Amino acid sequence: MTIEQRSTTKPEKHTPSTITITISVITHLLLLAPVIYIIVLSAETYNLFSWHPILTTIGIGLLTLEAIFCVSGEAYVSSRITRKNRILIHWLLQSFGFGLMLAGVIIIIVMKGNRPHFKSVHGKLGLSATILCAIILISGILADNTKWFYPRIRPITIKIIHAVGGMLVTIILLAALINGTYTHWWPGTIVGRDLTFASFVIGTFFIMIKPILGAASRIKFMFRKTSSNT
């Protein structure tokens, strides 16, 4: 093979191992199971308020977490889809998830009227998470267009801010979602609530492993380059 051919040949993506695929499948199930459970419980006691847990659970517990997973950890997607397309899927899932979450928040505001919903721990977490999620969505646009700020701001700095901020906001979103199952609304059993808690936490743990390692690697690289320049 000539030098020209080597330079134009794209590196082949390797098929993920059985263990990696298995972990991905388990992670998807850990996210999907509690979401379905909460939707079923909400449907059994259906009223207008039911749309609040339904929309926020799908938006946060499924779409937002899947958005992170698809861009940085999902084995099959990573092996079949280019990085650019995974970022597009990430953006679409995140935006749709935020839209559902926002709709759920609007429903609770309309239903509560003058009654103080955002004075509770769940309400404060939910409102804070919604605002922070909107900020992270905007930062995602900046992270995907770092050339707008170069050379005033290094691209790696913007990407680190978006990645770390996104992980922190995701934890707050999940905390708000789980806290909602510990309110007087919860129509399920105590065991069901505990399993929901465990499923979300373990699934999120699997999802966060690779983004955390990636962010740590970028931070290490950034400081190493800064020290070299100095």
PDB file of C-alpha atoms in Angstrom:
ATOM      1  CA  MET A   1       0.000   0.000   0.000  1.00  0.00           C
ATOM      2  CA  THR A   2       1.397   3.430  -0.988  1.00  0.00           C
ATOM      3  CA  ILE A   3       1.728   6.423   1.332  1.00  0.00           C
ATOM      4  CA  GLU A   4      -1.183   8.139  -0.446  1.00  0.00           C
ATOM      5  CA  GLN A   5      -3.420   5.106   0.078  1.00  0.00           C
ATOM      6  CA  ARG A   6      -2.492   4.900   3.746  1.00  0.00           C
ATOM      7  CA  SER A   7      -3.362   8.545   4.323  1.00  0.00           C
ATOM      8  CA  THR A   8      -6.791   8.240   2.710  1.00  0.00           C
ATOM      9  CA  THR A   9      -7.750   4.907   4.249  1.00  0.00           C
ATOM     10  CA  LYS A  10     -10.034   5.310   7.264  1.00  0.00           C
ATOM     11  CA  PRO A  11      -9.217   3.181  10.303  1.00  0.00           C
ATOM     12  CA  GLU A  12     -11.567   0.244  10.658  1.00  0.00           C
ATOM     13  CA  LYS A  13     -13.816   0.115  13.709  1.00  0.00           C
ATOM     14  CA  HIS A  14     -13.463  -3.064  15.691  1.00  0.00           C
ATOM     15  CA  THR A  15     -16.489  -5.092  16.731  1.00  0.00           C
ATOM     16  CA  PRO A  16     -17.081  -4.587  20.482  1.00  0.00           C
ATOM     17  CA  SER A  17     -16.436  -7.531  22.768  1.00  0.00           C
ATOM     18  CA  THR A  18     -19.210  -9.661  24.224  1.00  0.00           C
ATOM     19  CA  ILE A  19     -18.601  -8.193  27.679  1.00  0.00           C
ATOM     20  CA  THR A  20     -18.898  -4.639  26.372  1.00  0.00           C
ATOM     21  CA  ILE A  21     -22.105  -5.429  24.513  1.00  0.00           C
ATOM     22  CA  THR A  22     -23.514  -7.149  27.601  1.00  0.00           C
ATOM     23  CA  ILE A  23     -22.779  -4.120  29.797  1.00  0.00           C
ATOM     24  CA  SER A  24     -24.457  -1.856  27.238  1.00  0.00           C
ATOM     25  CA  VAL A  25     -27.582  -4.032  27.152  1.00  0.00           C
ATOM     26  CA  ILE A  26     -27.743  -4.180  30.955  1.00  0.00           C
ATOM     27  CA  THR A  27     -27.386  -0.399  31.152  1.00  0.00           C
ATOM     28  CA  HIS A  28     -30.256   0.131  28.701  1.00  0.00           C
ATOM     29  CA  LEU A  29     -32.442  -2.249  30.716  1.00  0.00           C
ATOM     30  CA  LEU A  30     -31.552  -0.505  33.977  1.00  0.00           C
ATOM     31  CA  LEU A  31     -32.786   2.770  32.482  1.00  0.00           C
ATOM     32  CA  LEU A  32     -35.829   1.380  30.714  1.00  0.00           C
ATOM     33  CA  ALA A  33     -37.243  -0.754  33.552  1.00  0.00           C
ATOM     34  CA  PRO A  34     -37.877   2.030  36.115  1.00  0.00           C
ATOM     35  CA  VAL A  35     -39.201   4.355  33.406  1.00  0.00           C
ATOM     36  CA  ILE A  36     -41.791   1.773  32.335  1.00  0.00           C
ATOM     37  CA  TYR A  37     -42.630   1.075  35.983  1.00  0.00           C
ATOM     38  CA  ILE A  38     -43.287   4.750  36.751  1.00  0.00           C
ATOM     39  CA  ILE A  39     -45.354   5.177  33.582  1.00  0.00           C
ATOM     40  CA  VAL A  40     -47.507   2.154  34.509  1.00  0.00           C
ATOM     41  CA  LEU A  41     -48.021   3.460  38.053  1.00  0.00           C
ATOM     42  CA  SER A  42     -48.960   6.896  36.714  1.00  0.00           C
ATOM     43  CA  ALA A  43     -51.421   5.360  34.250  1.00  0.00           C
ATOM     44  CA  GLU A  44     -53.087   3.291  36.974  1.00  0.00           C
ATOM     45  CA  THR A  45     -53.802   6.423  39.022  1.00  0.00           C
ATOM     46  CA  TYR A  46     -54.303   8.598  35.965  1.00  0.00           C
ATOM     47  CA  ASN A  47     -55.265  12.252  36.179  1.00  0.00           C
ATOM     48  CA  LEU A  48     -53.821  15.434  34.717  1.00  0.00           C
ATOM     49  CA  PHE A  49     -51.024  15.397  37.287  1.00  0.00           C
ATOM     50  CA  SER A  50     -49.906  11.991  35.970  1.00  0.00           C
ATOM     51  CA  TRP A  51     -48.359  13.725  32.985  1.00  0.00           C
ATOM     52  CA  HIS A  52     -45.848  15.416  35.282  1.00  0.00           C
ATOM     53  CA  PRO A  53     -44.098  12.184  36.384  1.00  0.00           C
ATOM     54  CA  ILE A  54     -44.593  10.582  32.954  1.00  0.00           C
ATOM     55  CA  LEU A  55     -42.979  13.395  30.964  1.00  0.00           C
ATOM     56  CA  THR A  56     -40.190  14.158  33.406  1.00  0.00           C
ATOM     57  CA  THR A  57     -39.325  10.475  33.847  1.00  0.00           C
ATOM     58  CA  ILE A  58     -39.071   9.884  30.105  1.00  0.00           C
ATOM     59  CA  GLY A  59     -37.212  13.165  29.584  1.00  0.00           C
ATOM     60  CA  ILE A  60     -34.683  12.662  32.375  1.00  0.00           C
ATOM     61  CA  GLY A  61     -34.578   8.960  33.198  1.00  0.00           C
ATOM     62  CA  LEU A  62     -34.484   7.761  29.609  1.00  0.00           C
ATOM     63  CA  LEU A  63     -33.685  10.377  26.949  1.00  0.00           C
ATOM     64  CA  THR A  64     -31.171  12.520  28.858  1.00  0.00           C
ATOM     65  CA  LEU A  65     -29.225   9.518  30.140  1.00  0.00           C
ATOM     66  CA  GLU A  66     -29.374   7.790  26.748  1.00  0.00           C
ATOM     67  CA  ALA A  67     -28.069  11.001  25.161  1.00  0.00           C
ATOM     68  CA  ILE A  68     -24.938  10.766  27.290  1.00  0.00           C
ATOM     69  CA  PHE A  69     -24.586   7.026  26.753  1.00  0.00           C
ATOM     70  CA  CYS A  70     -24.841   7.147  22.967  1.00  0.00           C
ATOM     71  CA  VAL A  71     -22.082   9.720  22.568  1.00  0.00           C
ATOM     72  CA  SER A  72     -19.543   8.208  24.915  1.00  0.00           C
ATOM     73  CA  GLY A  73     -20.220   4.666  26.003  1.00  0.00           C
ATOM     74  CA  GLU A  74     -22.789   2.660  24.031  1.00  0.00           C
ATOM     75  CA  ALA A  75     -20.821  -0.203  22.476  1.00  0.00           C
ATOM     76  CA  TYR A  76     -22.936  -0.979  19.398  1.00  0.00           C
ATOM     77  CA  VAL A  77     -23.540   2.678  18.486  1.00  0.00           C
ATOM     78  CA  SER A  78     -19.859   3.529  18.896  1.00  0.00           C
ATOM     79  CA  SER A  79     -18.863   0.678  16.599  1.00  0.00           C
ATOM     80  CA  ARG A  80     -21.368   1.508  13.848  1.00  0.00           C
ATOM     81  CA  ILE A  81     -21.825   5.286  13.822  1.00  0.00           C
ATOM     82  CA  THR A  82     -19.277   8.039  13.324  1.00  0.00           C
ATOM     83  CA  ARG A  83     -18.429  10.459  16.117  1.00  0.00           C
ATOM     84  CA  LYS A  84     -20.127  13.301  14.225  1.00  0.00           C
ATOM     85  CA  ASN A  85     -23.407  11.397  13.901  1.00  0.00           C
ATOM     86  CA  ARG A  86     -23.262  10.296  17.536  1.00  0.00           C
ATOM     87  CA  ILE A  87     -22.986  13.935  18.562  1.00  0.00           C
ATOM     88  CA  LEU A  88     -26.041  14.686  16.408  1.00  0.00           C
ATOM     89  CA  ILE A  89     -28.004  11.862  18.080  1.00  0.00           C
ATOM     90  CA  HIS A  90     -26.809  13.132  21.463  1.00  0.00           C
ATOM     91  CA  TRP A  91     -28.102  16.608  20.666  1.00  0.00           C
ATOM     92  CA  LEU A  92     -31.468  15.346  19.401  1.00  0.00           C
ATOM     93  CA  LEU A  93     -32.065  13.078  22.412  1.00  0.00           C
ATOM     94  CA  GLN A  94     -30.963  15.792  24.827  1.00  0.00           C
ATOM     95  CA  SER A  95     -33.173  18.429  23.206  1.00  0.00           C
ATOM     96  CA  PHE A  96     -36.222  16.153  23.070  1.00  0.00           C
ATOM     97  CA  GLY A  97     -35.611  15.086  26.667  1.00  0.00           C
ATOM     98  CA  PHE A  98     -35.388  18.700  27.798  1.00  0.00           C
ATOM     99  CA  GLY A  99     -38.600  19.494  25.921  1.00  0.00           C
ATOM    100  CA  LEU A 100     -40.494  16.722  27.727  1.00  0.00           C
ATOM    101  CA  MET A 101     -39.005  17.729  31.065  1.00  0.00           C
ATOM    102  CA  LEU A 102     -39.980  21.361  30.506  1.00  0.00           C
ATOM    103  CA  ALA A 103     -43.519  20.308  29.582  1.00  0.00           C
ATOM    104  CA  GLY A 104     -43.706  18.321  32.820  1.00  0.00           C
ATOM    105  CA  VAL A 105     -42.580  21.367  34.818  1.00  0.00           C
ATOM    106  CA  ILE A 106     -45.134  23.603  33.089  1.00  0.00           C
ATOM    107  CA  ILE A 107     -47.907  21.124  33.937  1.00  0.00           C
ATOM    108  CA  ILE A 108     -47.037  21.202  37.632  1.00  0.00           C
ATOM    109  CA  ILE A 109     -46.893  25.016  37.621  1.00  0.00           C
ATOM    110  CA  VAL A 110     -50.329  25.240  35.997  1.00  0.00           C
ATOM    111  CA  MET A 111     -51.828  22.644  38.331  1.00  0.00           C
ATOM    112  CA  LYS A 112     -50.400  24.077  41.532  1.00  0.00           C
ATOM    113  CA  GLY A 113     -51.490  27.622  40.732  1.00  0.00           C
ATOM    114  CA  ASN A 114     -50.829  29.772  43.797  1.00  0.00           C
ATOM    115  CA  ARG A 115     -49.841  26.795  45.940  1.00  0.00           C
ATOM    116  CA  PRO A 116     -46.078  26.715  46.676  1.00  0.00           C
ATOM    117  CA  HIS A 117     -44.615  23.786  44.762  1.00  0.00           C
ATOM    118  CA  PHE A 118     -41.064  25.093  44.456  1.00  0.00           C
ATOM    119  CA  LYS A 119     -40.611  25.397  48.214  1.00  0.00           C
ATOM    120  CA  SER A 120     -40.219  21.633  48.609  1.00  0.00           C
ATOM    121  CA  VAL A 121     -36.879  19.848  48.127  1.00  0.00           C
ATOM    122  CA  HIS A 122     -38.243  18.117  45.038  1.00  0.00           C
ATOM    123  CA  GLY A 123     -39.531  21.385  43.594  1.00  0.00           C
ATOM    124  CA  LYS A 124     -36.276  23.245  44.208  1.00  0.00           C
ATOM    125  CA  LEU A 125     -34.203  20.453  42.704  1.00  0.00           C
ATOM    126  CA  GLY A 126     -36.487  20.214  39.689  1.00  0.00           C
ATOM    127  CA  LEU A 127     -36.513  23.950  38.987  1.00  0.00           C
ATOM    128  CA  SER A 128     -32.740  24.271  39.450  1.00  0.00           C
ATOM    129  CA  ALA A 129     -32.107  21.259  37.232  1.00  0.00           C
ATOM    130  CA  THR A 130     -34.353  22.643  34.484  1.00  0.00           C
ATOM    131  CA  ILE A 131     -32.532  25.991  34.405  1.00  0.00           C
ATOM    132  CA  LEU A 132     -29.086  24.370  34.519  1.00  0.00           C
ATOM    133  CA  CYS A 133     -30.078  21.902  31.792  1.00  0.00           C
ATOM    134  CA  ALA A 134     -31.004  24.801  29.502  1.00  0.00           C
ATOM    135  CA  ILE A 135     -27.576  26.345  30.121  1.00  0.00           C
ATOM    136  CA  ILE A 136     -25.828  23.064  29.340  1.00  0.00           C
ATOM    137  CA  LEU A 137     -27.798  22.740  26.088  1.00  0.00           C
ATOM    138  CA  ILE A 138     -26.516  26.153  25.043  1.00  0.00           C
ATOM    139  CA  SER A 139     -22.969  25.230  26.054  1.00  0.00           C
ATOM    140  CA  GLY A 140     -23.298  22.164  23.820  1.00  0.00           C
ATOM    141  CA  ILE A 141     -23.764  24.431  20.813  1.00  0.00           C
ATOM    142  CA  LEU A 142     -20.593  26.291  21.818  1.00  0.00           C
ATOM    143  CA  ALA A 143     -18.683  23.034  22.369  1.00  0.00           C
ATOM    144  CA  ASP A 144     -19.609  21.926  18.852  1.00  0.00           C
ATOM    145  CA  ASN A 145     -18.445  25.248  17.381  1.00  0.00           C
ATOM    146  CA  THR A 146     -15.246  26.009  19.262  1.00  0.00           C
ATOM    147  CA  LYS A 147     -13.859  27.784  16.188  1.00  0.00           C
ATOM    148  CA  TRP A 148     -16.066  30.758  17.087  1.00  0.00           C
ATOM    149  CA  PHE A 149     -13.827  31.491  20.080  1.00  0.00           C
ATOM    150  CA  TYR A 150     -10.432  30.318  18.871  1.00  0.00           C
ATOM    151  CA  PRO A 151      -7.742  31.459  19.660  1.00  0.00           C
ATOM    152  CA  ARG A 152      -9.188  33.508  22.553  1.00  0.00           C
ATOM    153  CA  ILE A 153     -10.442  30.318  24.225  1.00  0.00           C
ATOM    154  CA  ARG A 154      -8.912  26.929  23.624  1.00  0.00           C
ATOM    155  CA  PRO A 155     -11.358  24.327  22.217  1.00  0.00           C
ATOM    156  CA  ILE A 156     -10.408  21.803  24.894  1.00  0.00           C
ATOM    157  CA  THR A 157     -11.413  24.276  27.617  1.00  0.00           C
ATOM    158  CA  ILE A 158     -14.937  24.666  26.205  1.00  0.00           C
ATOM    159  CA  LYS A 159     -15.328  20.909  25.775  1.00  0.00           C
ATOM    160  CA  ILE A 160     -14.206  20.232  29.356  1.00  0.00           C
ATOM    161  CA  ILE A 161     -16.635  22.816  30.734  1.00  0.00           C
ATOM    162  CA  HIS A 162     -19.496  21.266  28.747  1.00  0.00           C
ATOM    163  CA  ALA A 163     -18.599  17.700  29.724  1.00  0.00           C
ATOM    164  CA  VAL A 164     -18.098  18.360  33.450  1.00  0.00           C
ATOM    165  CA  GLY A 165     -21.101  20.691  33.618  1.00  0.00           C
ATOM    166  CA  GLY A 166     -23.245  18.140  31.800  1.00  0.00           C
ATOM    167  CA  MET A 167     -22.336  15.377  34.235  1.00  0.00           C
ATOM    168  CA  LEU A 168     -23.068  17.567  37.266  1.00  0.00           C
ATOM    169  CA  VAL A 169     -26.419  18.693  35.859  1.00  0.00           C
ATOM    170  CA  THR A 170     -27.334  15.086  35.037  1.00  0.00           C
ATOM    171  CA  ILE A 171     -26.735  14.128  38.666  1.00  0.00           C
ATOM    172  CA  ILE A 172     -29.002  16.987  39.815  1.00  0.00           C
ATOM    173  CA  LEU A 173     -31.676  15.949  37.303  1.00  0.00           C
ATOM    174  CA  LEU A 174     -31.535  12.365  38.526  1.00  0.00           C
ATOM    175  CA  ALA A 175     -31.662  13.527  42.156  1.00  0.00           C
ATOM    176  CA  ALA A 176     -34.815  15.530  41.398  1.00  0.00           C
ATOM    177  CA  LEU A 177     -36.382  12.549  39.621  1.00  0.00           C
ATOM    178  CA  ILE A 178     -35.584  10.084  42.409  1.00  0.00           C
ATOM    179  CA  ASN A 179     -36.665  12.543  45.095  1.00  0.00           C
ATOM    180  CA  GLY A 180     -40.063  12.677  43.406  1.00  0.00           C
ATOM    181  CA  THR A 181     -40.557   8.979  44.169  1.00  0.00           C
ATOM    182  CA  TYR A 182     -40.136   9.771  47.884  1.00  0.00           C
ATOM    183  CA  THR A 183     -42.989  12.285  47.955  1.00  0.00           C
ATOM    184  CA  HIS A 184     -46.571  11.556  49.004  1.00  0.00           C
ATOM    185  CA  TRP A 185     -47.431  11.124  45.295  1.00  0.00           C
ATOM    186  CA  TRP A 186     -45.695   7.739  44.989  1.00  0.00           C
ATOM    187  CA  PRO A 187     -48.419   5.122  44.332  1.00  0.00           C
ATOM    188  CA  GLY A 188     -46.089   2.112  44.273  1.00  0.00           C
ATOM    189  CA  THR A 189     -44.665  -0.117  46.977  1.00  0.00           C
ATOM    190  CA  ILE A 190     -41.610   0.602  49.115  1.00  0.00           C
ATOM    191  CA  VAL A 191     -39.760  -2.278  47.435  1.00  0.00           C
ATOM    192  CA  GLY A 192     -40.672  -0.886  44.016  1.00  0.00           C
ATOM    193  CA  ARG A 193     -39.374   2.525  45.003  1.00  0.00           C
ATOM    194  CA  ASP A 194     -36.109   1.088  46.299  1.00  0.00           C
ATOM    195  CA  LEU A 195     -35.636  -0.932  43.107  1.00  0.00           C
ATOM    196  CA  THR A 196     -36.336   2.182  41.037  1.00  0.00           C
ATOM    197  CA  PHE A 197     -33.706   4.066  43.027  1.00  0.00           C
ATOM    198  CA  ALA A 198     -31.145   1.284  42.641  1.00  0.00           C
ATOM    199  CA  SER A 199     -31.821   0.810  38.936  1.00  0.00           C
ATOM    200  CA  PHE A 200     -31.372   4.498  38.109  1.00  0.00           C
ATOM    201  CA  VAL A 201     -28.240   4.855  40.255  1.00  0.00           C
ATOM    202  CA  ILE A 202     -26.512   1.732  38.923  1.00  0.00           C
ATOM    203  CA  GLY A 203     -27.442   2.541  35.312  1.00  0.00           C
ATOM    204  CA  THR A 204     -26.162   6.098  35.688  1.00  0.00           C
ATOM    205  CA  PHE A 205     -22.945   4.791  37.249  1.00  0.00           C
ATOM    206  CA  PHE A 206     -22.272   2.650  34.158  1.00  0.00           C
ATOM    207  CA  ILE A 207     -23.050   5.603  31.900  1.00  0.00           C
ATOM    208  CA  MET A 208     -20.769   8.027  33.749  1.00  0.00           C
ATOM    209  CA  ILE A 209     -17.633   5.860  33.808  1.00  0.00           C
ATOM    210  CA  LYS A 210     -16.392   6.731  30.328  1.00  0.00           C
ATOM    211  CA  PRO A 211     -17.330  10.478  30.398  1.00  0.00           C
ATOM    212  CA  ILE A 212     -15.535  10.884  33.744  1.00  0.00           C
ATOM    213  CA  LEU A 213     -12.417   9.153  32.448  1.00  0.00           C
ATOM    214  CA  GLY A 214     -12.587  11.216  29.256  1.00  0.00           C
ATOM    215  CA  ALA A 215     -12.928  14.501  31.135  1.00  0.00           C
ATOM    216  CA  ALA A 216     -10.055  13.575  33.464  1.00  0.00           C
ATOM    217  CA  SER A 217      -7.879  12.745  30.467  1.00  0.00           C
ATOM    218  CA  ARG A 218      -8.677  16.066  28.784  1.00  0.00           C
ATOM    219  CA  ILE A 219      -7.982  18.031  31.961  1.00  0.00           C
ATOM    220  CA  LYS A 220      -4.653  16.248  32.369  1.00  0.00           C
ATOM    221  CA  PHE A 221      -3.782  16.973  28.731  1.00  0.00           C
ATOM    222  CA  MET A 222      -4.795  20.635  29.064  1.00  0.00           C
ATOM    223  CA  PHE A 223      -2.611  21.244  32.105  1.00  0.00           C
ATOM    224  CA  ARG A 224       0.278  19.347  30.545  1.00  0.00           C
ATOM    225  CA  LYS A 225       0.118  21.513  27.428  1.00  0.00           C
ATOM    226  CA  THR A 226      -0.192  24.678  29.530  1.00  0.00           C
ATOM    227  CA  SER A 227       2.891  23.720  31.526  1.00  0.00           C
ATOM    228  CA  SER A 228       4.815  23.024  28.308  1.00  0.00           C
ATOM    229  CA  ASN A 229       3.856  26.413  26.859  1.00  0.00           C
ATOM    230  CA  THR A 230       4.867  28.139  30.060  1.00  0.00           C
TER     231      THR A 230
END
